[in-house]
Amino acid sequence: MNMKKQLTLFILLIITYPSYSQKRLNVNECISLALQHNQKIEIARRQVKAADALRKSAFTQYLPNFSINGGYSYFNKDFRLLKEDMLLPVIPYSAIDPATGQVSSALLSSPAVAASTFVVNPATGSVVKDAAGNPVFQKYTWLPASKATFGIDNFYMINGGFTQPVYLGGKIRETNRIARYTRESAEQNLSLSEDEIKYSTEEAYWRVVSVTEKARLAKKYKEMLVRLVSDLENIRAEGIITDNDLLKAKLKLSEADLSLLKAVNGAEMSKMVLCQMTGLSYSEELILSDSLNTYENETDEIVFDEDAINERPEIKILGSGVEIARSGVKIMQSRFLPNIGLTAGYTFMNPNPYNGLAEEFGSDYNIGVAVNIPVFHFGDRKHTLNAAKYEQESAELKLQETKELLILQLHQAAYRHNESVTKAKLAELSLEQASRNLEYTRDNFNEGRLKTTDLLEAQLLWQKAFSELIDARTEQQLSASNLKKVTAKY
């Protein structure tokens, strides 16, 4: 067996011999497998879960915030109430007004009361005064500074309570809106990733179908040349043709062998790409159920609506971005407004301040209102508000620009698909004409009215027309898939 026959047998085995593991799939099954296998989809799904968790977290800002705080302090020095020793005058009870509980100047002006309170000069009967002009009392008590001290070595405090926001200028409401739109944006990002995977998988699927058809065509074209070479060898043996005619046919056969090998390798590589996308093993024999002969879109024109772009995930993501920017502006505006909250709590302290600082826990509750009114901070709030407004304008302009680009993309996709439909029909007509030409040329060659080169050329034209038809139908399938993508029909 020569090398050419060995190569032919090897290629035929690759095409026809089934492997140990076969899997038959259609395009929808491949898309489903790709969505399950793709890591980008898993990342997008987790981003949706993260955004949902943040949305739930933002809602809790409406609710009161409960907390328990505790502390312990050790004090090394005692508290001293007096800076130095003091002499305090002793005032008799009769000098105190029972109605007010204070020293009465009227009572002190009474001679009897004054005599029992102040030092009186017996010669003059007047109250003796010191150098500063202050009256001198008859009795004084000494209060040493060392006795006016108390010490707290260990101090404990436990406080439990809550804060309930009442009015924060709309911050909480806008924060919840941002969280909601962030989650919607994450969902649309997941949808966008799914559409990209669907299109990529569908494209890879039809590429496999296309190169497989090309491999079958190469095999069929080679078989045609094998029969021709066999016939020419018989004819040459009879002396009807020259060696040159036979060599021309063998040269075409050698070229067909190489083309078939390339087609088979291309088909195997395309299948490996599809296996990688769907998570299938490379060792599996992948059999695709769909054919280019059963394409779905046969209409000459695709009717579309420009409003379809509003359903595109890209537009919805940018729309969410505009809403987030608007909420950002409102949050910046809320910085000019007061913040009001209710507070309540219960406190335990040791030493007990409610019982002479006894070493025990004392407790009490408290209720309050906290108000913060911003006044002036050198234009900080104004500048941040302007920045937020510019961000909103930028998001709106980006949305408008993207809409214009997607409308252009939509028109291009529709034109490309309509062109591909027409191209496929023309390719069918060309193949039909090439088939008739091949049949006519073969009949005339068999009758001896045409040369070998004429038949070789007719076979090549037929092979080229068939290949162009495969390309045209593949292009039509891919353009239909792209049209589904740009019109959000996936």
Short mmCIF file of C-alpha atoms in Angstrom, two decimals:
data_model
loop_
_atom_site.label_atom_id
_atom_site.label_comp_id
_atom_site.label_asym_id
_atom_site.label_seq_id
_atom_site.Cartn_x
_atom_site.Cartn_y
_atom_site.Cartn_z
CA MET A 1 0.00 0.00 0.00
CA ASN A 2 1.55 3.32 -1.09
CA MET A 3 1.56 6.53 0.96
CA LYS A 4 -1.38 8.07 -0.91
CA LYS A 5 -3.63 5.12 -0.19
CA GLN A 6 -2.56 5.12 3.47
CA LEU A 7 -3.41 8.81 3.76
CA THR A 8 -6.77 8.23 2.11
CA LEU A 9 -7.60 5.39 4.50
CA PHE A 10 -6.58 7.51 7.50
CA ILE A 11 -8.86 10.38 6.48
CA LEU A 12 -11.79 8.08 5.80
CA LEU A 13 -11.34 6.49 9.22
CA ILE A 14 -11.40 9.93 10.88
CA ILE A 15 -14.62 10.85 9.09
CA THR A 16 -16.53 7.58 9.34
CA TYR A 17 -15.19 5.59 12.29
CA PRO A 18 -17.10 6.31 15.51
CA SER A 19 -15.20 6.79 18.75
CA TYR A 20 -16.02 5.07 22.00
CA SER A 21 -18.13 8.00 23.27
CA GLN A 22 -20.66 9.79 21.10
CA LYS A 23 -22.92 12.68 21.97
CA ARG A 24 -25.64 14.04 19.72
CA LEU A 25 -26.65 17.64 20.38
CA ASN A 26 -28.66 20.37 18.71
CA VAL A 27 -27.91 24.07 18.90
CA ASN A 28 -30.24 24.74 21.85
CA GLU A 29 -28.71 21.91 23.88
CA CYS A 30 -25.22 23.27 23.21
CA ILE A 31 -26.33 26.73 24.37
CA SER A 32 -27.79 25.24 27.55
CA LEU A 33 -24.55 23.39 28.30
CA ALA A 34 -22.48 26.51 27.62
CA LEU A 35 -24.59 28.57 30.03
CA GLN A 36 -24.07 25.94 32.72
CA HIS A 37 -20.34 25.63 32.12
CA ASN A 38 -19.23 29.22 31.54
CA GLN A 39 -17.42 30.86 34.45
CA LYS A 40 -18.41 34.36 33.32
CA ILE A 41 -22.05 33.45 33.88
CA GLU A 42 -21.28 32.13 37.35
CA ILE A 43 -19.48 35.37 38.20
CA ALA A 44 -22.44 37.42 36.98
CA ARG A 45 -24.85 35.30 39.03
CA ARG A 46 -22.82 35.89 42.17
CA GLN A 47 -22.76 39.60 41.43
CA VAL A 48 -26.56 39.52 41.37
CA LYS A 49 -26.59 37.81 44.75
CA ALA A 50 -24.14 40.37 46.14
CA ALA A 51 -26.27 43.25 44.85
CA ASP A 52 -29.38 41.65 46.36
CA ALA A 53 -27.63 41.37 49.73
CA LEU A 54 -26.66 45.06 49.55
CA ARG A 55 -30.26 45.97 48.68
CA LYS A 56 -31.47 44.16 51.80
CA SER A 57 -28.77 45.88 53.83
CA ALA A 58 -29.88 49.30 52.55
CA PHE A 59 -33.47 48.61 53.66
CA THR A 60 -32.33 48.06 57.26
CA GLN A 61 -31.34 51.75 57.42
CA TYR A 62 -35.06 52.53 57.89
CA LEU A 63 -35.05 50.48 61.11
CA PRO A 64 -33.70 51.38 64.57
CA ASN A 65 -30.12 50.55 65.41
CA PHE A 66 -29.81 48.66 68.71
CA SER A 67 -26.49 48.53 70.53
CA ILE A 68 -24.94 47.71 73.89
CA ASN A 69 -21.83 49.54 75.07
CA GLY A 70 -19.77 48.81 78.11
CA GLY A 71 -16.68 50.23 79.73
CA TYR A 72 -14.35 49.86 82.68
CA SER A 73 -11.97 52.47 84.09
CA TYR A 74 -9.43 52.37 86.90
CA PHE A 75 -8.67 55.69 88.67
CA ASN A 76 -5.35 56.06 90.48
CA LYS A 77 -5.89 59.38 92.31
CA ASP A 78 -8.67 60.57 94.60
CA PHE A 79 -10.96 63.45 93.70
CA ARG A 80 -10.26 66.60 95.85
CA LEU A 81 -13.19 68.98 96.17
CA LEU A 82 -11.19 71.77 97.90
CA LYS A 83 -7.98 73.32 96.77
CA GLU A 84 -6.96 74.38 100.34
CA ASP A 85 -8.20 74.34 103.93
CA MET A 86 -11.20 76.58 104.55
CA LEU A 87 -12.75 78.45 107.53
CA LEU A 88 -16.50 78.67 107.20
CA PRO A 89 -18.64 80.99 109.38
CA VAL A 90 -21.24 79.42 111.62
CA ILE A 91 -24.64 81.11 111.30
CA PRO A 92 -27.22 80.51 114.00
CA TYR A 93 -30.55 79.11 113.10
CA SER A 94 -32.28 82.35 114.10
CA ALA A 95 -30.50 84.14 111.20
CA ILE A 96 -32.07 81.86 108.61
CA ASP A 97 -35.41 82.75 107.03
CA PRO A 98 -37.61 79.62 107.37
CA ALA A 99 -39.58 80.61 104.28
CA THR A 100 -36.57 80.70 101.93
CA GLY A 101 -33.99 78.66 103.79
CA GLN A 102 -31.42 81.39 103.24
CA VAL A 103 -29.71 83.95 105.50
CA SER A 104 -32.09 86.88 105.96
CA SER A 105 -30.56 90.35 105.87
CA ALA A 106 -33.63 91.65 107.71
CA LEU A 107 -33.05 89.24 110.60
CA LEU A 108 -29.38 90.08 110.73
CA SER A 109 -30.26 93.73 111.14
CA SER A 110 -32.06 92.79 114.33
CA PRO A 111 -29.77 93.65 117.31
CA ALA A 112 -30.52 90.41 119.10
CA VAL A 113 -29.81 88.23 116.08
CA ALA A 114 -26.77 90.25 115.07
CA ALA A 115 -25.37 90.00 118.60
CA SER A 116 -25.67 86.19 118.48
CA THR A 117 -24.07 86.03 115.05
CA PHE A 118 -21.35 88.66 114.74
CA VAL A 119 -18.70 90.05 117.03
CA VAL A 120 -20.06 93.36 118.43
CA ASN A 121 -17.90 96.20 119.77
CA PRO A 122 -19.27 96.75 123.30
CA ALA A 123 -18.23 100.34 123.28
CA THR A 124 -20.00 101.28 120.09
CA GLY A 125 -22.48 98.44 119.67
CA SER A 126 -21.51 98.00 116.03
CA VAL A 127 -20.38 94.83 114.22
CA VAL A 128 -16.64 94.39 114.06
CA LYS A 129 -15.24 94.12 110.52
CA ASP A 130 -11.96 92.80 109.17
CA ALA A 131 -9.51 94.68 106.98
CA ALA A 132 -11.46 93.76 103.86
CA GLY A 133 -14.63 95.23 105.32
CA ASN A 134 -16.34 91.89 105.92
CA PRO A 135 -18.17 91.30 109.22
CA VAL A 136 -16.43 89.06 111.71
CA PHE A 137 -18.53 86.10 112.84
CA GLN A 138 -18.49 84.87 116.42
CA LYS A 139 -17.91 81.23 115.39
CA TYR A 140 -16.07 79.54 112.54
CA THR A 141 -15.72 75.90 111.52
CA TRP A 142 -12.53 74.53 110.01
CA LEU A 143 -12.86 72.39 106.87
CA PRO A 144 -9.52 70.78 105.98
CA ALA A 145 -8.95 70.07 102.26
CA SER A 146 -7.66 66.59 103.08
CA LYS A 147 -11.07 65.63 104.40
CA ALA A 148 -12.97 66.82 101.31
CA THR A 149 -11.80 63.94 99.08
CA PHE A 150 -13.27 60.75 97.75
CA GLY A 151 -11.76 58.01 95.64
CA ILE A 152 -13.14 55.71 92.91
CA ASP A 153 -10.71 52.96 92.11
CA ASN A 154 -12.94 50.94 89.75
CA PHE A 155 -15.65 52.40 87.55
CA TYR A 156 -18.05 50.26 85.49
CA MET A 157 -20.64 51.41 82.97
CA ILE A 158 -23.03 49.46 80.73
CA ASN A 159 -25.40 51.23 78.37
CA GLY A 160 -27.98 49.63 76.08
CA GLY A 161 -30.23 51.53 73.72
CA PHE A 162 -31.26 52.32 70.17
CA THR A 163 -31.27 55.14 67.65
CA GLN A 164 -34.20 55.57 65.28
CA PRO A 165 -33.66 57.80 62.23
CA VAL A 166 -36.57 60.20 61.78
CA TYR A 167 -35.41 62.52 59.00
CA LEU A 168 -32.06 62.47 57.21
CA GLY A 169 -32.89 64.64 54.23
CA GLY A 170 -33.85 61.64 52.05
CA LYS A 171 -30.49 59.85 52.30
CA ILE A 172 -32.00 56.51 53.28
CA ARG A 173 -34.63 56.61 50.54
CA GLU A 174 -32.09 57.42 47.85
CA THR A 175 -29.65 54.83 49.20
CA ASN A 176 -32.37 52.20 48.81
CA ARG A 177 -33.06 53.39 45.25
CA ILE A 178 -29.36 53.08 44.44
CA ALA A 179 -29.30 49.57 45.90
CA ARG A 180 -32.37 48.59 43.87
CA TYR A 181 -30.96 49.91 40.60
CA THR A 182 -27.61 48.32 41.36
CA ARG A 183 -29.33 44.97 41.64
CA GLU A 184 -31.25 45.58 38.39
CA SER A 185 -27.96 46.50 36.72
CA ALA A 186 -26.40 43.25 37.99
CA GLU A 187 -29.35 41.29 36.60
CA GLN A 188 -28.99 42.98 33.22
CA ASN A 189 -25.26 42.30 33.27
CA LEU A 190 -26.10 38.63 33.79
CA SER A 191 -28.54 38.81 30.88
CA LEU A 192 -25.87 40.49 28.73
CA SER A 193 -23.34 37.78 29.59
CA GLU A 194 -25.91 35.10 28.76
CA ASP A 195 -26.65 36.72 25.39
CA GLU A 196 -22.94 36.86 24.58
CA ILE A 197 -22.50 33.20 25.51
CA LYS A 198 -25.58 32.22 23.50
CA TYR A 199 -24.31 34.03 20.44
CA SER A 200 -20.74 32.73 20.81
CA THR A 201 -21.98 29.17 21.27
CA GLU A 202 -24.36 29.42 18.33
CA GLU A 203 -21.56 30.85 16.21
CA ALA A 204 -19.22 28.02 17.24
CA TYR A 205 -21.99 25.48 16.57
CA TRP A 206 -22.59 26.66 13.02
CA ARG A 207 -18.86 26.88 12.40
CA VAL A 208 -18.63 23.19 13.26
CA VAL A 209 -21.56 22.42 10.97
CA SER A 210 -19.95 24.48 8.21
CA VAL A 211 -16.49 22.90 8.39
CA THR A 212 -18.06 19.45 8.69
CA GLU A 213 -20.00 20.14 5.49
CA LYS A 214 -16.75 21.34 3.93
CA ALA A 215 -15.07 18.10 4.96
CA ARG A 216 -17.89 16.06 3.40
CA LEU A 217 -17.65 18.15 0.25
CA ALA A 218 -13.88 17.64 0.12
CA LYS A 219 -14.42 13.89 0.52
CA LYS A 220 -17.06 13.86 -2.22
CA TYR A 221 -14.85 15.92 -4.54
CA LYS A 222 -11.96 13.57 -3.91
CA GLU A 223 -14.12 10.52 -4.65
CA MET A 224 -15.11 12.20 -7.90
CA LEU A 225 -11.44 12.66 -8.81
CA VAL A 226 -10.60 9.08 -7.78
CA ARG A 227 -13.22 7.77 -10.21
CA LEU A 228 -11.94 10.10 -12.91
CA VAL A 229 -8.32 9.00 -12.43
CA SER A 230 -9.45 5.36 -12.58
CA ASP A 231 -11.37 6.01 -15.79
CA LEU A 232 -8.46 7.92 -17.30
CA GLU A 233 -6.05 5.08 -16.49
CA ASN A 234 -8.33 2.70 -18.36
CA ILE A 235 -8.66 5.12 -21.27
CA ARG A 236 -4.91 5.72 -21.42
CA ALA A 237 -4.33 1.98 -21.50
CA GLU A 238 -6.37 2.00 -24.68
CA GLY A 239 -4.23 4.82 -26.08
CA ILE A 240 -7.09 7.31 -26.32
CA ILE A 241 -5.49 9.99 -24.11
CA THR A 242 -1.96 11.00 -23.32
CA ASP A 243 -0.02 10.68 -20.09
CA ASN A 244 -0.32 14.42 -19.63
CA ASP A 245 -4.11 14.22 -19.21
CA LEU A 246 -3.69 11.52 -16.59
CA LEU A 247 -1.03 13.54 -14.74
CA LYS A 248 -3.32 16.56 -14.63
CA ALA A 249 -6.05 14.50 -13.00
CA LYS A 250 -3.59 12.96 -10.51
CA LEU A 251 -2.33 16.44 -9.64
CA LYS A 252 -5.88 17.52 -8.87
CA LEU A 253 -6.31 14.37 -6.80
CA SER A 254 -3.21 15.18 -4.76
CA GLU A 255 -4.54 18.69 -4.16
CA ALA A 256 -7.88 17.19 -3.13
CA ASP A 257 -6.09 14.91 -0.64
CA LEU A 258 -4.47 17.94 1.00
CA SER A 259 -7.73 19.90 0.99
CA LEU A 260 -9.54 16.98 2.61
CA LEU A 261 -6.89 16.70 5.32
CA LYS A 262 -7.15 20.42 6.07
CA ALA A 263 -10.95 20.20 6.15
CA VAL A 264 -10.89 17.24 8.54
CA ASN A 265 -8.39 18.94 10.83
CA GLY A 266 -10.45 22.12 10.72
CA ALA A 267 -13.58 20.21 11.65
CA GLU A 268 -11.85 18.53 14.58
CA MET A 269 -10.44 21.82 15.86
CA SER A 270 -13.84 23.50 15.57
CA LYS A 271 -15.42 20.66 17.53
CA MET A 272 -12.77 21.03 20.23
CA VAL A 273 -13.63 24.72 20.52
CA LEU A 274 -17.31 23.87 20.90
CA CYS A 275 -16.47 21.16 23.46
CA GLN A 276 -14.48 23.68 25.48
CA MET A 277 -17.37 26.13 25.47
CA THR A 278 -19.93 23.49 26.50
CA GLY A 279 -17.73 21.70 29.02
CA LEU A 280 -17.65 18.43 27.09
CA SER A 281 -14.64 16.18 26.94
CA TYR A 282 -12.42 16.47 23.87
CA SER A 283 -12.48 12.69 23.58
CA GLU A 284 -16.22 12.63 22.93
CA GLU A 285 -17.43 12.27 19.38
CA LEU A 286 -19.69 15.29 18.98
CA ILE A 287 -22.54 14.77 16.52
CA LEU A 288 -24.57 17.87 15.67
CA SER A 289 -28.22 17.38 14.80
CA ASP A 290 -28.78 20.55 12.77
CA SER A 291 -27.85 21.06 9.17
CA LEU A 292 -27.31 24.10 7.00
CA ASN A 293 -30.08 22.77 4.78
CA THR A 294 -32.63 23.32 7.57
CA TYR A 295 -31.95 26.97 8.37
CA GLU A 296 -34.86 28.86 9.90
CA ASN A 297 -34.82 32.35 8.44
CA GLU A 298 -35.86 32.27 4.80
CA THR A 299 -37.48 35.71 4.52
CA ASP A 300 -36.05 38.23 2.13
CA GLU A 301 -36.60 41.10 4.53
CA ILE A 302 -36.39 41.35 8.31
CA VAL A 303 -38.86 43.83 9.78
CA PHE A 304 -37.50 45.48 12.91
CA ASP A 305 -38.39 48.28 15.27
CA GLU A 306 -35.82 50.73 16.60
CA ASP A 307 -37.60 50.61 19.96
CA ALA A 308 -36.31 47.04 20.26
CA ILE A 309 -33.00 48.44 21.46
CA ASN A 310 -34.73 49.56 24.66
CA GLU A 311 -34.86 45.87 25.59
CA ARG A 312 -31.11 45.48 25.14
CA PRO A 313 -29.29 44.77 28.43
CA GLU A 314 -26.74 47.47 27.59
CA ILE A 315 -29.49 50.13 27.51
CA LYS A 316 -31.05 48.90 30.74
CA ILE A 317 -27.65 48.90 32.47
CA LEU A 318 -26.99 52.48 31.37
CA GLY A 319 -30.56 53.44 32.34
CA SER A 320 -29.93 52.09 35.82
CA GLY A 321 -26.72 54.10 35.87
CA VAL A 322 -28.67 57.29 35.11
CA GLU A 323 -31.10 56.55 37.96
CA ILE A 324 -28.20 55.89 40.33
CA ALA A 325 -26.64 59.21 39.31
CA ARG A 326 -29.94 61.00 39.98
CA SER A 327 -30.11 59.49 43.44
CA GLY A 328 -26.52 60.60 43.97
CA VAL A 329 -27.58 64.18 43.25
CA LYS A 330 -30.42 63.92 45.79
CA ILE A 331 -28.05 62.50 48.40
CA MET A 332 -25.73 65.45 47.87
CA GLN A 333 -28.71 67.80 48.22
CA SER A 334 -29.66 66.11 51.50
CA ARG A 335 -26.36 67.27 52.98
CA PHE A 336 -27.87 70.77 53.16
CA LEU A 337 -30.80 69.51 55.28
CA PRO A 338 -30.96 68.73 59.01
CA ASN A 339 -30.69 65.22 60.41
CA ILE A 340 -33.09 64.20 63.16
CA GLY A 341 -33.11 61.00 65.20
CA LEU A 342 -34.66 59.58 68.35
CA THR A 343 -32.49 57.97 71.01
CA ALA A 344 -33.36 55.86 74.02
CA GLY A 345 -31.30 53.77 76.37
CA TYR A 346 -30.77 52.29 79.79
CA THR A 347 -27.54 52.78 81.74
CA PHE A 348 -25.96 50.84 84.61
CA MET A 349 -23.07 52.42 86.60
CA ASN A 350 -20.87 51.24 89.45
CA PRO A 351 -20.17 53.10 91.80
CA ASN A 352 -23.80 54.06 92.08
CA PRO A 353 -24.15 57.86 91.56
CA TYR A 354 -27.75 57.62 92.72
CA ASN A 355 -26.79 56.25 96.16
CA GLY A 356 -23.76 58.16 97.44
CA LEU A 357 -21.31 56.43 95.07
CA ALA A 358 -21.80 53.13 96.84
CA GLU A 359 -19.95 50.21 95.31
CA GLU A 360 -23.02 48.81 93.63
CA PHE A 361 -24.77 49.15 90.29
CA GLY A 362 -27.26 51.96 89.87
CA SER A 363 -29.41 52.37 86.78
CA ASP A 364 -31.56 54.85 84.94
CA TYR A 365 -33.13 55.25 81.48
CA ASN A 366 -32.78 58.14 79.06
CA ILE A 367 -34.80 59.40 76.09
CA GLY A 368 -33.60 62.07 73.70
CA VAL A 369 -33.75 63.72 70.31
CA ALA A 370 -30.57 64.26 68.28
CA VAL A 371 -30.57 67.08 65.72
CA ASN A 372 -27.74 68.07 63.40
CA ILE A 373 -28.10 71.21 61.28
CA PRO A 374 -25.29 71.87 58.78
CA VAL A 375 -24.28 75.54 58.69
CA PHE A 376 -21.01 76.22 56.87
CA HIS A 377 -18.07 74.23 55.57
CA PHE A 378 -16.38 76.46 52.99
CA GLY A 379 -18.53 75.30 50.05
CA ASP A 380 -17.86 71.56 50.48
CA ARG A 381 -21.52 70.58 50.06
CA LYS A 382 -21.96 72.87 47.05
CA HIS A 383 -18.95 71.44 45.23
CA THR A 384 -19.96 67.82 45.84
CA LEU A 385 -23.49 68.61 44.62
CA ASN A 386 -22.09 70.09 41.40
CA ALA A 387 -19.90 67.01 40.92
CA ALA A 388 -22.95 64.74 41.33
CA LYS A 389 -24.90 66.79 38.76
CA TYR A 390 -22.05 66.47 36.26
CA GLU A 391 -22.00 62.72 36.84
CA GLN A 392 -25.71 62.56 36.09
CA GLU A 393 -25.31 64.57 32.88
CA SER A 394 -22.43 62.30 31.84
CA ALA A 395 -24.55 59.18 32.43
CA GLU A 396 -27.43 60.63 30.39
CA LEU A 397 -25.12 61.53 27.49
CA LYS A 398 -23.58 58.06 27.56
CA LEU A 399 -27.05 56.52 27.40
CA GLN A 400 -28.01 58.70 24.44
CA GLU A 401 -24.78 57.91 22.59
CA THR A 402 -25.20 54.18 23.15
CA LYS A 403 -28.77 54.30 21.84
CA GLU A 404 -27.58 55.94 18.64
CA LEU A 405 -24.81 53.37 18.19
CA LEU A 406 -27.17 50.45 18.84
CA ILE A 407 -29.70 51.79 16.33
CA LEU A 408 -26.87 51.91 13.77
CA GLN A 409 -25.85 48.38 14.77
CA LEU A 410 -29.44 47.24 14.38
CA HIS A 411 -29.66 48.61 10.83
CA GLN A 412 -26.32 47.06 9.92
CA ALA A 413 -27.37 43.67 11.28
CA ALA A 414 -30.66 43.78 9.36
CA TYR A 415 -28.95 44.78 6.09
CA ARG A 416 -26.29 42.12 6.57
CA HIS A 417 -28.91 39.44 7.15
CA ASN A 418 -30.99 40.43 4.14
CA GLU A 419 -27.82 40.40 2.04
CA SER A 420 -26.94 36.95 3.36
CA VAL A 421 -30.40 35.62 2.42
CA THR A 422 -29.98 36.93 -1.12
CA LYS A 423 -26.43 35.61 -1.26
CA ALA A 424 -27.57 32.15 -0.19
CA LYS A 425 -30.25 32.08 -2.90
CA LEU A 426 -27.73 33.15 -5.53
CA ALA A 427 -25.31 30.49 -4.27
CA GLU A 428 -28.05 27.86 -4.65
CA LEU A 429 -28.62 29.00 -8.21
CA SER A 430 -24.88 28.93 -8.92
CA LEU A 431 -24.60 25.38 -7.56
CA GLU A 432 -27.53 24.29 -9.67
CA GLN A 433 -25.88 25.75 -12.78
CA ALA A 434 -22.50 24.24 -11.85
CA SER A 435 -24.14 20.81 -11.35
CA ARG A 436 -25.80 21.00 -14.75
CA ASN A 437 -22.54 22.15 -16.33
CA LEU A 438 -20.70 19.23 -14.69
CA GLU A 439 -23.29 16.76 -15.91
CA TYR A 440 -23.16 18.20 -19.44
CA THR A 441 -19.35 18.22 -19.46
CA ARG A 442 -19.14 14.65 -18.13
CA ASP A 443 -21.53 13.38 -20.82
CA ASN A 444 -19.57 15.16 -23.55
CA PHE A 445 -16.27 13.90 -22.12
CA ASN A 446 -17.57 10.33 -22.11
CA GLU A 447 -18.56 10.79 -25.74
CA GLY A 448 -15.08 12.11 -26.54
CA ARG A 449 -16.20 15.62 -27.50
CA LEU A 450 -14.44 17.41 -24.58
CA LYS A 451 -10.97 17.15 -23.11
CA THR A 452 -9.90 16.06 -19.64
CA THR A 453 -9.09 19.65 -18.67
CA ASP A 454 -12.67 20.61 -19.44
CA LEU A 455 -13.99 17.97 -17.08
CA LEU A 456 -11.46 18.89 -14.38
CA GLU A 457 -12.49 22.52 -14.67
CA ALA A 458 -16.19 21.64 -14.47
CA GLN A 459 -15.55 19.53 -11.35
CA LEU A 460 -13.58 22.37 -9.76
CA LEU A 461 -16.34 24.87 -10.57
CA TRP A 462 -18.89 22.53 -9.00
CA GLN A 463 -16.74 22.11 -5.88
CA LYS A 464 -16.24 25.88 -5.64
CA ALA A 465 -19.97 26.59 -6.07
CA PHE A 466 -20.85 24.02 -3.42
CA SER A 467 -18.28 25.51 -1.03
CA GLU A 468 -19.65 29.01 -1.64
CA LEU A 469 -23.16 27.74 -0.90
CA ILE A 470 -21.94 26.32 2.43
CA ASP A 471 -20.30 29.66 3.23
CA ALA A 472 -23.43 31.59 2.24
CA ARG A 473 -25.72 29.43 4.36
CA THR A 474 -23.29 29.67 7.29
CA GLU A 475 -23.21 33.43 6.92
CA GLN A 476 -27.01 33.48 6.85
CA GLN A 477 -27.19 31.47 10.06
CA LEU A 478 -24.65 33.70 11.80
CA SER A 479 -26.36 36.88 10.62
CA ALA A 480 -29.69 35.54 11.89
CA SER A 481 -28.08 34.82 15.25
CA ASN A 482 -26.57 38.29 15.33
CA LEU A 483 -29.96 39.81 14.51
CA LYS A 484 -31.52 37.97 17.42
CA LYS A 485 -28.80 39.35 19.64
CA VAL A 486 -29.15 43.00 18.58
CA THR A 487 -32.96 42.87 18.85
CA ALA A 488 -32.85 41.22 22.31
CA LYS A 489 -34.71 38.15 21.03
CA TYR A 490 -32.50 35.58 22.76
#
